[in-house]
Coordinates of C-alpha atoms and ligand atoms in Angstrom, one line a residue:
M292 CA 22.6 43.3 -6.5
A293 CA 25.1 44.4 -9.1
T294 CA 26.8 41.0 -8.9
L295 CA 23.5 39.3 -9.3
L296 CA 22.7 41.3 -12.4
A297 CA 26.1 40.5 -13.8
H298 CA 25.4 36.8 -13.2
V299 CA 22.0 37.0 -14.9
R300 CA 23.6 38.8 -17.9
Y301 CA 26.1 35.9 -18.2
I302 CA 23.4 33.3 -18.0
V303 CA 21.2 35.0 -20.6
G304 CA 24.3 35.5 -22.8
A305 CA 25.3 31.9 -22.5
F306 CA 21.7 30.8 -23.2
V307 CA 21.5 33.0 -26.4
L308 CA 24.8 31.6 -27.5
L309 CA 23.6 28.1 -26.9
M310 CA 20.5 28.7 -29.0
I311 CA 22.5 30.2 -31.9
V312 CA 24.8 27.2 -31.9
A313 CA 21.9 24.7 -31.5
L314 CA 20.1 26.3 -34.5
A315 CA 23.2 26.6 -36.6
V316 CA 24.6 23.0 -36.1
P317 CA 21.6 21.1 -37.7
A318 CA 21.6 23.6 -40.6
N319 CA 25.3 22.9 -41.2
A320 CA 25.0 19.2 -40.7
Q321 CA 22.2 19.0 -43.3
Q322 CA 24.2 21.0 -45.9
P323 CA 26.2 18.3 -47.5
S324 CA 23.2 16.2 -48.4
S325 CA 21.2 19.2 -49.6
V326 CA 23.9 20.8 -51.7
N327 CA 24.2 19.7 -55.4
P328 CA 28.0 19.6 -55.8
T329 CA 27.8 20.4 -59.5
A330 CA 25.1 23.0 -59.4
S331 CA 27.5 26.0 -59.3
S332 CA 30.5 24.4 -61.1
V333 CA 31.0 24.6 -64.9
K334 CA 30.2 21.3 -66.6
E335 CA 32.5 19.7 -69.2
E336 CA 29.9 20.3 -71.9
Q337 CA 29.7 24.0 -71.0
L338 CA 33.4 24.3 -71.1
F339 CA 33.6 22.8 -74.5
Q340 CA 30.9 25.1 -75.8
Q341 CA 32.8 28.1 -74.5
M342 CA 36.4 27.1 -75.1
Q343 CA 36.3 24.1 -77.6
R344 CA 39.2 22.6 -75.7
L345 CA 40.7 22.2 -72.2
E346 CA 44.3 23.4 -72.1
G347 CA 46.6 24.0 -69.2
R348 CA 49.9 25.9 -68.8
I349 CA 53.2 24.1 -69.0
T350 CA 56.8 25.0 -68.8
I351 CA 58.3 22.2 -71.0
P352 CA 58.9 23.1 -74.6
D353 CA 56.5 20.5 -76.0
A354 CA 53.4 22.8 -76.4
K355 CA 51.0 20.0 -77.4
S356 CA 51.4 18.4 -74.0
S357 CA 49.3 21.2 -72.5
V358 CA 46.1 20.1 -74.2
L359 CA 44.0 17.9 -71.9
I360 CA 40.9 17.5 -73.9
Q361 CA 39.8 18.5 -77.4
P362 CA 36.5 18.0 -79.0
A363 CA 37.9 15.9 -81.9
G364 CA 39.2 13.5 -79.3
Q365 CA 35.6 12.9 -78.1
S366 CA 34.3 12.0 -81.5
W367 CA 37.4 9.8 -82.1
R368 CA 36.7 7.9 -78.8
Q369 CA 33.1 7.5 -80.0
F370 CA 34.4 6.0 -83.2
H371 CA 36.9 3.7 -81.4
E372 CA 34.5 2.5 -78.8
V373 CA 31.2 2.3 -80.7
T374 CA 31.3 2.7 -84.5
L375 CA 34.3 0.5 -85.2
R376 CA 32.9 -2.2 -82.9
W377 CA 29.7 -2.2 -85.0
I378 CA 31.5 -2.2 -88.4
G379 CA 33.9 -5.0 -87.2
G380 CA 31.2 -7.1 -85.6
I381 CA 28.9 -6.9 -88.6
A382 CA 31.8 -7.6 -91.1
V383 CA 33.4 -10.5 -89.2
I384 CA 30.4 -12.2 -87.8
G385 CA 28.4 -11.5 -91.0
M386 CA 31.1 -13.1 -93.1
L387 CA 31.4 -16.2 -90.9
A388 CA 27.6 -16.6 -91.1
L389 CA 27.7 -16.3 -94.9
L390 CA 30.5 -18.9 -95.2
I391 CA 28.7 -21.3 -92.9
M392 CA 25.5 -20.9 -95.0
F393 CA 27.4 -21.3 -98.2
Y394 CA 29.1 -24.4 -97.0
A395 CA 25.8 -25.9 -95.8
V396 CA 24.2 -25.3 -99.3
R397 CA 27.2 -25.9 -101.6
G398 CA 29.5 -28.1 -99.6
M399 CA 33.1 -28.6 -100.7
I400 CA 33.6 -27.9 -104.4
K401 CA 35.0 -31.2 -105.7
I402 CA 37.3 -31.8 -108.6
S403 CA 34.6 -32.9 -111.1
S404 CA 36.7 -35.4 -113.0
G405 CA 38.4 -36.7 -109.8
R406 CA 42.2 -36.6 -109.2
S407 CA 44.3 -37.5 -112.2
G408 CA 47.3 -38.7 -110.3
R409 CA 49.5 -36.2 -112.1
T410 CA 50.5 -32.8 -110.7
I411 CA 51.7 -29.5 -112.0
T412 CA 53.8 -27.0 -110.2
R413 CA 51.7 -24.0 -109.2
F414 CA 53.9 -22.1 -106.7
N415 CA 57.6 -22.4 -106.2
S416 CA 59.2 -22.3 -102.7
L417 CA 59.8 -18.5 -102.8
E418 CA 56.2 -17.8 -103.6
R419 CA 55.0 -20.2 -100.8
G420 CA 57.5 -18.8 -98.3
V421 CA 56.3 -15.2 -99.0
H422 CA 52.7 -16.3 -98.8
W423 CA 53.1 -18.0 -95.4
L424 CA 55.3 -15.1 -94.1
T425 CA 52.5 -12.7 -94.9
A426 CA 49.7 -15.0 -93.9
I427 CA 51.1 -15.9 -90.5
S428 CA 51.9 -12.3 -89.6
F429 CA 48.5 -11.2 -90.9
V430 CA 46.7 -13.6 -88.6
I431 CA 48.6 -12.5 -85.6
L432 CA 48.2 -8.8 -86.5
A433 CA 44.5 -9.4 -87.0
I434 CA 44.0 -11.2 -83.6
S435 CA 46.1 -8.6 -81.7
G436 CA 44.4 -5.8 -83.6
L437 CA 40.9 -7.2 -82.7
N438 CA 42.1 -7.3 -79.1
I439 CA 42.6 -3.5 -79.2
T440 CA 39.1 -3.0 -80.6
F441 CA 37.1 -5.7 -78.7
G442 CA 39.4 -6.9 -75.9
K443 CA 38.1 -4.5 -73.2
P444 CA 34.4 -5.4 -73.5
L445 CA 34.8 -9.1 -74.4
L446 CA 38.0 -10.4 -72.7
L447 CA 38.5 -8.1 -69.7
P448 CA 35.4 -9.4 -67.9
L449 CA 36.4 -13.0 -68.7
L450 CA 40.1 -12.9 -67.8
G451 CA 40.2 -10.2 -65.1
P452 CA 42.5 -7.1 -65.1
E453 CA 45.8 -8.9 -64.5
A454 CA 45.6 -11.5 -67.1
F455 CA 44.1 -9.1 -69.6
T456 CA 46.9 -6.6 -69.1
K457 CA 49.6 -9.2 -69.6
L458 CA 47.8 -10.5 -72.7
S459 CA 47.3 -7.0 -74.1
I460 CA 51.0 -6.0 -73.6
A461 CA 52.1 -9.2 -75.4
A462 CA 49.6 -8.6 -78.2
K463 CA 50.8 -5.0 -78.5
Y464 CA 54.4 -6.1 -78.9
A465 CA 53.4 -8.7 -81.4
H466 CA 51.3 -6.1 -83.3
N467 CA 54.3 -3.7 -83.5
Y468 CA 57.0 -6.2 -84.4
L469 CA 55.0 -8.4 -86.9
S470 CA 54.2 -5.3 -88.9
F471 CA 57.7 -5.6 -90.4
P472 CA 57.5 -9.1 -91.9
F473 CA 53.9 -8.3 -93.0
T474 CA 55.1 -5.2 -94.9
L475 CA 58.0 -7.2 -96.4
G476 CA 55.6 -9.9 -97.5
L477 CA 53.3 -7.3 -99.1
V478 CA 56.1 -5.8 -101.1
F479 CA 57.1 -9.2 -102.4
I480 CA 53.5 -10.2 -103.2
F481 CA 53.1 -6.9 -105.1
F482 CA 56.1 -7.5 -107.4
M483 CA 55.9 -11.3 -107.6
W484 CA 52.3 -11.6 -108.8
I485 CA 51.4 -8.3 -110.4
K486 CA 51.9 -9.6 -113.9
D487 CA 49.3 -12.3 -113.4
N488 CA 46.8 -10.0 -111.7
I489 CA 46.1 -7.3 -114.3
P490 CA 42.4 -7.3 -114.9
G491 CA 41.2 -8.2 -118.4
K492 CA 38.1 -9.1 -120.5
I493 CA 38.4 -12.8 -119.5
D494 CA 37.6 -11.7 -115.9
I495 CA 34.3 -10.2 -116.9
A496 CA 33.3 -13.6 -118.5
W497 CA 34.4 -15.3 -115.3
I498 CA 32.4 -13.0 -113.1
K499 CA 29.3 -13.4 -115.4
A500 CA 29.6 -17.2 -115.0
G501 CA 29.6 -16.8 -111.2
G502 CA 33.2 -18.0 -111.0
G503 CA 32.1 -21.6 -110.9
L504 CA 31.0 -21.2 -107.3
V505 CA 27.3 -21.3 -108.4
G506 CA 26.5 -24.3 -110.6
S507 CA 28.9 -26.8 -111.9
K508 CA 30.5 -24.9 -114.8
H509 CA 34.2 -23.9 -114.7
P510 CA 34.8 -20.6 -116.5
P511 CA 38.3 -20.5 -118.1
A512 CA 41.0 -18.5 -116.3
R513 CA 44.7 -17.9 -116.7
R514 CA 47.0 -18.2 -113.7
F515 CA 44.7 -16.2 -111.5
N516 CA 40.9 -15.9 -111.9
A517 CA 38.9 -12.7 -111.3
G518 CA 38.2 -13.8 -107.7
Q519 CA 41.9 -14.3 -107.0
K520 CA 42.7 -11.0 -108.7
A521 CA 40.2 -9.3 -106.4
V522 CA 42.0 -10.9 -103.4
Y523 CA 45.4 -9.7 -104.7
W524 CA 44.3 -6.1 -105.1
L525 CA 42.5 -6.1 -101.7
V526 CA 45.6 -7.3 -100.0
V527 CA 48.0 -5.0 -101.9
L528 CA 45.8 -1.8 -101.6
G529 CA 44.1 -2.6 -98.3
G530 CA 47.3 -4.0 -96.8
G531 CA 49.2 -1.0 -98.2
A532 CA 46.7 1.5 -96.6
I533 CA 47.0 -0.5 -93.3
A534 CA 50.8 -0.4 -93.3
V535 CA 51.0 3.3 -94.0
T536 CA 48.4 4.3 -91.4
G537 CA 49.9 1.7 -89.0
Y538 CA 53.4 3.3 -89.1
L539 CA 51.9 6.8 -88.7
L540 CA 50.4 5.5 -85.4
M541 CA 53.5 3.6 -84.4
F542 CA 55.7 6.6 -84.8
P543 CA 53.5 9.4 -83.4
F544 CA 54.0 13.0 -84.5
Y545 CA 56.7 12.0 -87.1
G546 CA 54.4 12.1 -90.1
T547 CA 51.3 13.9 -88.8
G548 CA 49.6 15.7 -85.9
I549 CA 46.7 14.6 -83.6
A550 CA 44.0 15.1 -86.3
G551 CA 46.0 13.1 -88.9
M552 CA 46.6 10.3 -86.4
Q553 CA 43.0 10.1 -85.5
L554 CA 42.1 9.8 -89.2
A555 CA 44.9 7.2 -89.7
Q556 CA 43.4 5.1 -86.9
I557 CA 40.0 5.3 -88.4
I558 CA 41.3 4.1 -91.8
H559 CA 43.5 1.5 -90.1
G560 CA 40.7 0.1 -88.0
V561 CA 38.0 0.1 -90.7
V562 CA 40.3 -1.3 -93.5
G563 CA 41.7 -3.8 -90.9
V564 CA 38.3 -5.3 -89.9
L565 CA 37.1 -5.4 -93.6
L566 CA 40.3 -7.1 -94.7
I567 CA 39.9 -9.7 -91.9
A568 CA 36.4 -10.5 -93.2
A569 CA 37.7 -10.8 -96.8
M570 CA 40.6 -13.0 -95.6
L571 CA 38.1 -15.3 -93.9
A572 CA 36.5 -16.0 -97.3
H573 CA 40.0 -16.5 -98.8
I574 CA 41.0 -19.0 -96.1
Y575 CA 37.6 -20.8 -96.6
I576 CA 38.0 -21.3 -100.3
G577 CA 41.7 -22.3 -99.9
T578 CA 40.8 -25.0 -97.3
I579 CA 37.4 -26.7 -96.8
G580 CA 35.7 -24.7 -99.6
M581 CA 37.5 -26.3 -102.6
E582 CA 39.1 -29.8 -103.0
G583 CA 42.7 -29.7 -104.1
A584 CA 43.2 -25.9 -103.5
F585 CA 45.3 -26.2 -100.4
D586 CA 48.0 -28.3 -102.2
A587 CA 49.0 -25.1 -104.1
M588 CA 50.2 -23.5 -100.9
S589 CA 51.4 -26.7 -99.0
T590 CA 53.5 -28.6 -101.5
G591 CA 53.2 -26.2 -104.4
E592 CA 52.0 -29.1 -106.6
V593 CA 48.3 -29.2 -107.7
D594 CA 46.5 -32.0 -109.4
L595 CA 46.4 -31.6 -113.2
N596 CA 42.6 -32.1 -113.3
W597 CA 42.1 -29.4 -110.6
A598 CA 44.3 -27.0 -112.6
K599 CA 42.5 -27.8 -115.9
E600 CA 39.1 -27.1 -114.3
H601 CA 40.0 -23.9 -112.5
H602 CA 42.8 -22.5 -114.6
K603 CA 42.4 -24.0 -118.1
L604 CA 44.2 -21.3 -120.0
W605 CA 47.1 -21.3 -117.6
V606 CA 47.6 -25.1 -118.0
E607 CA 47.5 -24.7 -121.7
E608 CA 50.1 -22.0 -121.6
E609 CA 52.3 -24.0 -119.3
M610 CA 52.0 -27.2 -121.3
G611 CA 52.1 -25.7 -124.7
G612 CA 54.9 -23.3 -123.8
A613 CA 58.6 -23.9 -123.1
S614 CA 59.8 -27.5 -122.7
G615 CA 60.7 -26.7 -119.1
A616 CA 57.0 -26.2 -118.4
R617 CA 56.2 -29.7 -119.5
A618 CA 59.0 -31.0 -117.2
R619 CA 57.3 -29.3 -114.3
M620 CA 54.5 -31.9 -114.5
S621 CA 55.0 -35.0 -112.4
P622 CA 53.2 -38.1 -111.3
A623 CA 51.6 -37.6 -107.8
E624 CA 53.0 -39.6 -105.0
Ligands
LIG716 C1 52.4 -2.7 -91.2 C2 51.5 -3.3 -90.5 C3 50.8 -2.7 -89.3 C4 51.2 -1.7 -88.4 C5 52.4 -0.9 -88.5 C6 50.1 -1.6 -87.4 C7 50.1 -0.7 -86.4 C8 49.1 -0.5 -85.5 C9 49.1 0.5 -84.4 C10 50.3 1.4 -84.0 C11 47.9 0.4 -83.8 C12 47.4 1.3 -82.7 C13 47.6 0.5 -81.4 C14 47.2 1.2 -80.2 O1 46.2 1.9 -80.2 O2 47.9 1.0 -79.2 C15 47.1 -0.5 -84.5 C16 45.8 -0.9 -84.2 C17 45.0 -1.8 -84.9 N1 45.4 -2.6 -86.0 FE1 47.3 -2.5 -86.8 N2 49.1 -2.5 -87.7 C18 49.5 -3.2 -88.9 C19 48.8 -4.2 -89.5 C20 47.5 -4.6 -89.2 C21 46.7 -5.6 -89.8 C22 47.2 -6.4 -91.0 C23 45.5 -5.6 -89.2 C24 44.3 -6.5 -89.5 C25 44.3 -7.5 -90.2 C26 45.5 -4.6 -88.2 C27 44.4 -4.3 -87.4 C28 44.4 -3.4 -86.4 C29 43.2 -3.1 -85.6 C30 41.9 -3.7 -85.7 C31 43.6 -2.1 -84.7 C32 42.7 -1.5 -83.6 C33 42.1 -0.2 -84.2 C34 41.2 0.4 -83.1 O3 40.6 -0.3 -82.3 O4 41.1 1.7 -83.1 N3 46.7 -4.0 -88.2 N4 47.9 -1.1 -85.6

């Protein structure tokens, strides 16, 4: 009897155990799908509100390496990935659209009295060399810079990760190394042309007359008109700001800390895209926008009628001045 009771106790015990396990297993099995994994954890937003930054502990001497996330980095990323793309997109596409419309309405500005067949030296070989050094490095800096801003959303989906990575590495090297000839060109441009780019009363008259872009009048100008002076100062000041901020980024922590570098990148990016838009207008007027203008930077010799129409006072100074100036005029080939 005692043995029977012992057996019954075992059977009941085993049954109860089975029931417990049977009830417990489905509850455990359901748990993963019913638990919200972030419900009890602290979210990034809450951490920022409490701590303003996420910082770990490190044993290396470089204390700044311990900072993982800081709030200013979030707003900088918003600028880099959203705001700058809007500013750049509107400036560059807007300028292209304006130039296309202007060309459709005005067409190429012709030399009113036709080519004279005689030319006058406008830029010597040093001036042209410096111009092309700066212009070529600017174009490559602009394209490689635009890749940093727009490459990920525009090119990555088209090229795929491998090709985009190779292109971006090459572009980054180009951006770093071409900064040096660009800066050298800027310094030369500043000293070479400053004396002809000081604003004066004559520039106000030129602006009032619409610079000859609207209508058929040609307001008088010396070597550079008000429009060209504006381009000069945009390049010198804008390019100068780009160079200073660019080197702050290229040599991190030498000149400034994180906040300073974020500001430098904002200035660099905004001035960069605005200067690209301005240079599109400059390239337009120097090529398809105005007959005879490109000669100034290709051969350095411009047609005398072109010079008289656009830079009357300069031609008078050149012709009426030293005898050497007269000798600079030659029949066109
Ligand atoms: C001295 C000349 C220059 C230097 C030293 C320089 C340097 C730099 C550096 C270090 C960066 C950051 C790259 C990175 O995030 O990996 C950068 C970005 C950039 N640069 Fe330059 N750069 C120069 C000239 C230019 C010029 C002339 C332009 C435009 C015409 C330009 C446009 C840009 C643009 C658009 C970015 C991307 C900004 C962004 O998306 O946040 N840069 N540059």
